[in-house]
Tab-separated table of C-alpha atoms in Angstrom:
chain	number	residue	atom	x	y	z
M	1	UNK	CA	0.000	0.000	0.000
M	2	UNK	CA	1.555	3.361	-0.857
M	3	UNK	CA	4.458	1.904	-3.155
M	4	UNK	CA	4.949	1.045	-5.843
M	5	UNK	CA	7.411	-2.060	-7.211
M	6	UNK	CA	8.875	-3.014	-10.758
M	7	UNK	CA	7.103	-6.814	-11.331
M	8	UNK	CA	7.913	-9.341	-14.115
M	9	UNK	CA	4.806	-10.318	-15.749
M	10	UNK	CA	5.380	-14.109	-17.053
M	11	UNK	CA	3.994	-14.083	-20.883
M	12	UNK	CA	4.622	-16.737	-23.368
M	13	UNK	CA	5.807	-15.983	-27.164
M	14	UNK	CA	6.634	-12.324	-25.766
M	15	UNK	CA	7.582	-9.915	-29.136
M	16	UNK	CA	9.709	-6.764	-28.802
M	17	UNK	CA	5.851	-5.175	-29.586
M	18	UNK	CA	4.522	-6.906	-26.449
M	19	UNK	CA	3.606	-4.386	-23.735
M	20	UNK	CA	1.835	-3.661	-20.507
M	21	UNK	CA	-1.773	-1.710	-20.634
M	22	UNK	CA	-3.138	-0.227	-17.355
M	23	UNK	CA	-6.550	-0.039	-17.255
M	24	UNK	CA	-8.154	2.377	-15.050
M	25	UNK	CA	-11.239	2.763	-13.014
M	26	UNK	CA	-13.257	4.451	-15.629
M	27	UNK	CA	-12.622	2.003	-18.192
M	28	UNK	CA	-10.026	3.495	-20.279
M	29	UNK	CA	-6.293	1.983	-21.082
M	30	UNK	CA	-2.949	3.575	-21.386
M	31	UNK	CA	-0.122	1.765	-22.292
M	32	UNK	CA	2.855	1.426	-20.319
M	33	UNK	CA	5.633	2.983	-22.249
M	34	UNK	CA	8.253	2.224	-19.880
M	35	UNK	CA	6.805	-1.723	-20.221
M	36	UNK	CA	9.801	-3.423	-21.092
M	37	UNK	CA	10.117	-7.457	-22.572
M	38	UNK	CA	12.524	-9.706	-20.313
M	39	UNK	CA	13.725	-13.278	-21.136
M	40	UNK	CA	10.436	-14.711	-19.533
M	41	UNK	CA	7.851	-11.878	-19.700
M	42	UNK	CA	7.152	-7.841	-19.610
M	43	UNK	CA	9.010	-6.143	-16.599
M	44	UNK	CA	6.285	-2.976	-15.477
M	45	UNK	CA	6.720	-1.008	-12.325
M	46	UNK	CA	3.231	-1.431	-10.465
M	47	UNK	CA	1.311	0.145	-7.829
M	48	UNK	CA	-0.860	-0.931	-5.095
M	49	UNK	CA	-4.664	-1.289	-7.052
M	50	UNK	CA	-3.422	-1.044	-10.736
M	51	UNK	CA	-5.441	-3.280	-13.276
M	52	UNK	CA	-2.962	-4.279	-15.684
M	53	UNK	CA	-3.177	-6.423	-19.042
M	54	UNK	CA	-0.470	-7.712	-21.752
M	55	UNK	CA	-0.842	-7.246	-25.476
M	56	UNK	CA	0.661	-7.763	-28.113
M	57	UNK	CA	0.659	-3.824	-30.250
M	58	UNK	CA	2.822	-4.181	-32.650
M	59	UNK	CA	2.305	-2.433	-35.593
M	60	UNK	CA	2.100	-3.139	-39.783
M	61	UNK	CA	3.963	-1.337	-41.895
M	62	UNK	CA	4.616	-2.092	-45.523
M	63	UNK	CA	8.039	-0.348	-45.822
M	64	UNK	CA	9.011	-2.549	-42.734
M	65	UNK	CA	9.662	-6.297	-43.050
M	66	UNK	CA	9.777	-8.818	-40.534
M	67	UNK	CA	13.555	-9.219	-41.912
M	68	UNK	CA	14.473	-5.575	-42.110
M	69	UNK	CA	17.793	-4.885	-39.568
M	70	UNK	CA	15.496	-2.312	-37.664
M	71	UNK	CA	11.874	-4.091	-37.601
M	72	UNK	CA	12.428	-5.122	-33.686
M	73	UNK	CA	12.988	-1.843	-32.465
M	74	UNK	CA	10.739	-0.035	-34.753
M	75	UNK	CA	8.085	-2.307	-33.110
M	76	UNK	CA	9.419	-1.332	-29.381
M	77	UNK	CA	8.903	2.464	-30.354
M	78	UNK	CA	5.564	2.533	-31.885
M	79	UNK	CA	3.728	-0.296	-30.042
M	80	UNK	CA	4.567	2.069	-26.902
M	81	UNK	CA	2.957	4.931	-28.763
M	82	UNK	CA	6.837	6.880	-28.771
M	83	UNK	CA	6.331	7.080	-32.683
M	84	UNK	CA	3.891	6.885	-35.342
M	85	UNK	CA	4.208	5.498	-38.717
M	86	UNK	CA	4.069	8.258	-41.170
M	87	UNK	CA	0.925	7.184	-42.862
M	88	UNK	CA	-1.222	3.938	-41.575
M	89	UNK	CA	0.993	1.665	-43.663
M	90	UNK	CA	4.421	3.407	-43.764
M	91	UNK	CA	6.849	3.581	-41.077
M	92	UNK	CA	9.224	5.380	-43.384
M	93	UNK	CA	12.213	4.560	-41.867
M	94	UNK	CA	15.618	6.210	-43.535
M	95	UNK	CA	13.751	9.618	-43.136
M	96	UNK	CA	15.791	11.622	-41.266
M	97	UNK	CA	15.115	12.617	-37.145
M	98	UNK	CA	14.573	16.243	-36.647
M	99	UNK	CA	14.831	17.789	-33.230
M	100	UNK	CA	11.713	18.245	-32.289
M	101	UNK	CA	10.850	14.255	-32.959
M	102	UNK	CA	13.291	13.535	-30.399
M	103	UNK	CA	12.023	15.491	-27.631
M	104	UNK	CA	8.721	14.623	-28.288
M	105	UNK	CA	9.435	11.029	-27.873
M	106	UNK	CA	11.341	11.610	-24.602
M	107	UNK	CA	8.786	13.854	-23.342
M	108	UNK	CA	6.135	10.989	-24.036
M	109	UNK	CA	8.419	8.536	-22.538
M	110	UNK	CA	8.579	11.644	-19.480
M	111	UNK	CA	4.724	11.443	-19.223
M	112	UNK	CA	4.767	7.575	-19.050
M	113	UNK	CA	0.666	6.734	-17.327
M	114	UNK	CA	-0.348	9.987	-18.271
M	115	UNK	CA	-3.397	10.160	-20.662
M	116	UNK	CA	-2.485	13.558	-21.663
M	117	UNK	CA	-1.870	13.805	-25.624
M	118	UNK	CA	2.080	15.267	-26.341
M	119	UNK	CA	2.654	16.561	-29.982
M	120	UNK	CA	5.155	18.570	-31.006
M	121	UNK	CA	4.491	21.978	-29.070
M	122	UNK	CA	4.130	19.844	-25.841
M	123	UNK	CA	7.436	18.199	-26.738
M	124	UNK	CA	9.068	21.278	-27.032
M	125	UNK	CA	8.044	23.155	-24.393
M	126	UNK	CA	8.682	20.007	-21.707
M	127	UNK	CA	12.205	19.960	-23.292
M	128	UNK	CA	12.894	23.890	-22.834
M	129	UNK	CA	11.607	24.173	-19.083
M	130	UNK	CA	13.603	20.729	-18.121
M	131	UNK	CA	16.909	21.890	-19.453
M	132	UNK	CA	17.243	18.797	-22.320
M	133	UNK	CA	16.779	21.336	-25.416
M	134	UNK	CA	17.009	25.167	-25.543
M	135	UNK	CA	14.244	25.094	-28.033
M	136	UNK	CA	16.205	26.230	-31.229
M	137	UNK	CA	15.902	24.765	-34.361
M	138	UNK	CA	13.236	22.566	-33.468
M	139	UNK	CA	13.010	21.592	-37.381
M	140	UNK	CA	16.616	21.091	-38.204
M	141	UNK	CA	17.729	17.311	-38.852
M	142	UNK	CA	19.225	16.466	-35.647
M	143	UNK	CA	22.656	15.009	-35.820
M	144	UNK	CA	24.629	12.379	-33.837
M	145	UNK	CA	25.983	14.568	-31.370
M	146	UNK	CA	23.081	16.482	-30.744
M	147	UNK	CA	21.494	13.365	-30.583
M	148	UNK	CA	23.671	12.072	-27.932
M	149	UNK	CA	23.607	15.087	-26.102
M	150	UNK	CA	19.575	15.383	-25.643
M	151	UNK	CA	19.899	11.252	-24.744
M	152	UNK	CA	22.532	12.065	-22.204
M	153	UNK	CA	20.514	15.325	-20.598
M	154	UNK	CA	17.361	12.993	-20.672
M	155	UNK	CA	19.339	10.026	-18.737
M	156	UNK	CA	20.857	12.570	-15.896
M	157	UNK	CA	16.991	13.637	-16.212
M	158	UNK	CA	15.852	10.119	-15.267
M	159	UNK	CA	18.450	10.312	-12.326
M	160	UNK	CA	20.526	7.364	-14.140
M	161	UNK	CA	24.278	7.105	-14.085
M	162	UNK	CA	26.128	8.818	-16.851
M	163	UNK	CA	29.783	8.250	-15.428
M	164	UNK	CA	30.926	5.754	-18.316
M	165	UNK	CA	33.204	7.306	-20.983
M	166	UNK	CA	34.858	6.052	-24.174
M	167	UNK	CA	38.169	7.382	-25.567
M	168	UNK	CA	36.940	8.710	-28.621
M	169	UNK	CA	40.370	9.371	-29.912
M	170	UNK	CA	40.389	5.544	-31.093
M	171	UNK	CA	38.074	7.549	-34.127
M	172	UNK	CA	39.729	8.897	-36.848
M	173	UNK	CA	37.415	11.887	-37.353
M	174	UNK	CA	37.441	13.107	-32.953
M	175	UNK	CA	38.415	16.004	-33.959
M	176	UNK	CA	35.174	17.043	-35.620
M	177	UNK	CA	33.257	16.068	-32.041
M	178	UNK	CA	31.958	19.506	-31.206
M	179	UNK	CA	33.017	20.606	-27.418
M	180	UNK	CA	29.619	20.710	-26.069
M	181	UNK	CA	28.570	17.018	-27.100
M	182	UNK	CA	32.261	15.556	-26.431
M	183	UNK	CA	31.519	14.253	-23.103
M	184	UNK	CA	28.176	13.351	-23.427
M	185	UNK	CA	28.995	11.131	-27.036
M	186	UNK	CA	31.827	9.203	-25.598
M	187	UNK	CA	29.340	8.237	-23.237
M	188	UNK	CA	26.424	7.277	-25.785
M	189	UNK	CA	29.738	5.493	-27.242
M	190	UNK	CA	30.649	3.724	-23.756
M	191	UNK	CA	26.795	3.137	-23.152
M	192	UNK	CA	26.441	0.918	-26.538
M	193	UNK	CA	23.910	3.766	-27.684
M	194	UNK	CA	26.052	4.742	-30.374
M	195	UNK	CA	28.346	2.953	-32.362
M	196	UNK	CA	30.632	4.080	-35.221
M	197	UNK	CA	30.635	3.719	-38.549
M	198	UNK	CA	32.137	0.555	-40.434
M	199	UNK	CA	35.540	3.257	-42.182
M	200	UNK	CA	36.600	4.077	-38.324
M	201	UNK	CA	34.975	7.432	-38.527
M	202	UNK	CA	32.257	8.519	-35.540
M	203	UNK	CA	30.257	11.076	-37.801
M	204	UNK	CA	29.170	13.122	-35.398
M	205	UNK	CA	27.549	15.609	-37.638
M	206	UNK	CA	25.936	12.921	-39.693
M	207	UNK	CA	22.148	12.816	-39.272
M	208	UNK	CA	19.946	10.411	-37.644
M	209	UNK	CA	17.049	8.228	-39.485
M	210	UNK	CA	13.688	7.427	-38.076
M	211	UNK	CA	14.963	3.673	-37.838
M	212	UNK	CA	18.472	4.679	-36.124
M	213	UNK	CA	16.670	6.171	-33.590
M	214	UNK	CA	14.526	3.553	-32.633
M	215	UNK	CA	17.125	1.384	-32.129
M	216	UNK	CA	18.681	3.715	-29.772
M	217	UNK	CA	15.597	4.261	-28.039
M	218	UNK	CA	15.325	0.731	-27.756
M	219	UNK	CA	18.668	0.518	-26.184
M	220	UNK	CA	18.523	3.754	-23.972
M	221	UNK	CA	15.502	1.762	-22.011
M	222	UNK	CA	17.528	-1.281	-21.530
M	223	UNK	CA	20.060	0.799	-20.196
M	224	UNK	CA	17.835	2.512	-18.032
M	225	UNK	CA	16.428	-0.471	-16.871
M	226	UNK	CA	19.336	-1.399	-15.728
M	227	UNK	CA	19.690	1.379	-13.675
């Protein structure tokens, strides 16, 4: 009474789309975006009273295939409602991330139980009054570092630990790293967020696609799991 505690939910046949659904009082359901699939189940953090069910809410999309490299975590991020598909059959998934996609999806994540609805003006403004965005150039393609650096704002955000750091030196192009997102990609680096490319180069100003992003996502939650 008066806690709450992070359960294991045994399921059978559990898919990276699987996730937890409170359902409340009145009737209505909100999914559990924080939900996450275990070896043996969905892990949810529960209070005392919740109503909870497990579904499966994965979604269809013609432009991604049970075999494409990305489908797994592409299901993770839109069967917890963190993206939408760009139509009601298209995921479209080497479109490029801007900034404000990001914070929305962190803000969502931020609101996790909440029935309120977070678009893009919600997104932004949560990001500006926490400190994970100043709130320029909410359009602009975001880019690995700036990536990194909202994932690493949102982490300290979520009280998680941040200490790890990679020598990014071992990268050919380090040099390009801009100061403010040094610290915060060699630990996206260290983390496993972010990885480098397969010619030794980190990229840091290359942009981010739809489906790159998901996977992150996707790993950012295992990591803060884990935490």
């Amino acid at each position: 009474a008066g806690r709450s505690a992070r359960v294991e939910i045994p399921v059978e046949d559990v898919t990276a789309g699987t996730v937890a659904v409170m359902v409340k009082a009145d009737g209505t359901e909100q999914v559990i975006k924080t939900s996450t699939v275990t070896e043996n189940g969905v892990a949810v953090t529960v209070s005392n009273g919740d109503t909870m069910k497990i579904v499966d809410n994965s979604k269809d999309f013609a432009d991604v295939p049970s075999t494409y490299w990305a489908s797994a975590a592409i299901d993770f991020a839109t069967s917890r409602e963190l993206f939408a598909g760009t139509s009601e059959t298209t995921f479209t998934p080497a479109a490029p991330m801007t900034r404000v996609m990001i914070v929305t999806v962190l803000a969502r994540y931020a609101s996790d139980g909440s029935s309120l609805v977070i678009g893009y003006a919600e997104g932004q403004q949560w990001a500006v009054e926490t400190g994970i965005s100043d709130g320029s150039n909410m359009s602009g393609t975001v880019t690995r570092q700036q990536l990194a650096a909202i994932l690493f704002r949102y982490t300290e955000y979520r009280g998680a630990d941040t200490a790890g750091r990679t020598d990014l030196s071992r990268f050919s192009d380090s040099a390009a790293v801009a100061d403010y997102a040094r610290d915060a990609l060699a630990w996206a680096v260290s983390a496993g967020l972010l990885q480098g490319r397969s010619d030794g180069t980190l990229d840091p100003s290359g942009s981010a696609t739809r489906a790159q992003t998901a996977v992150i996502l996707q790993r950012l939650e295992t990591l803060l799991e884990k935490n």
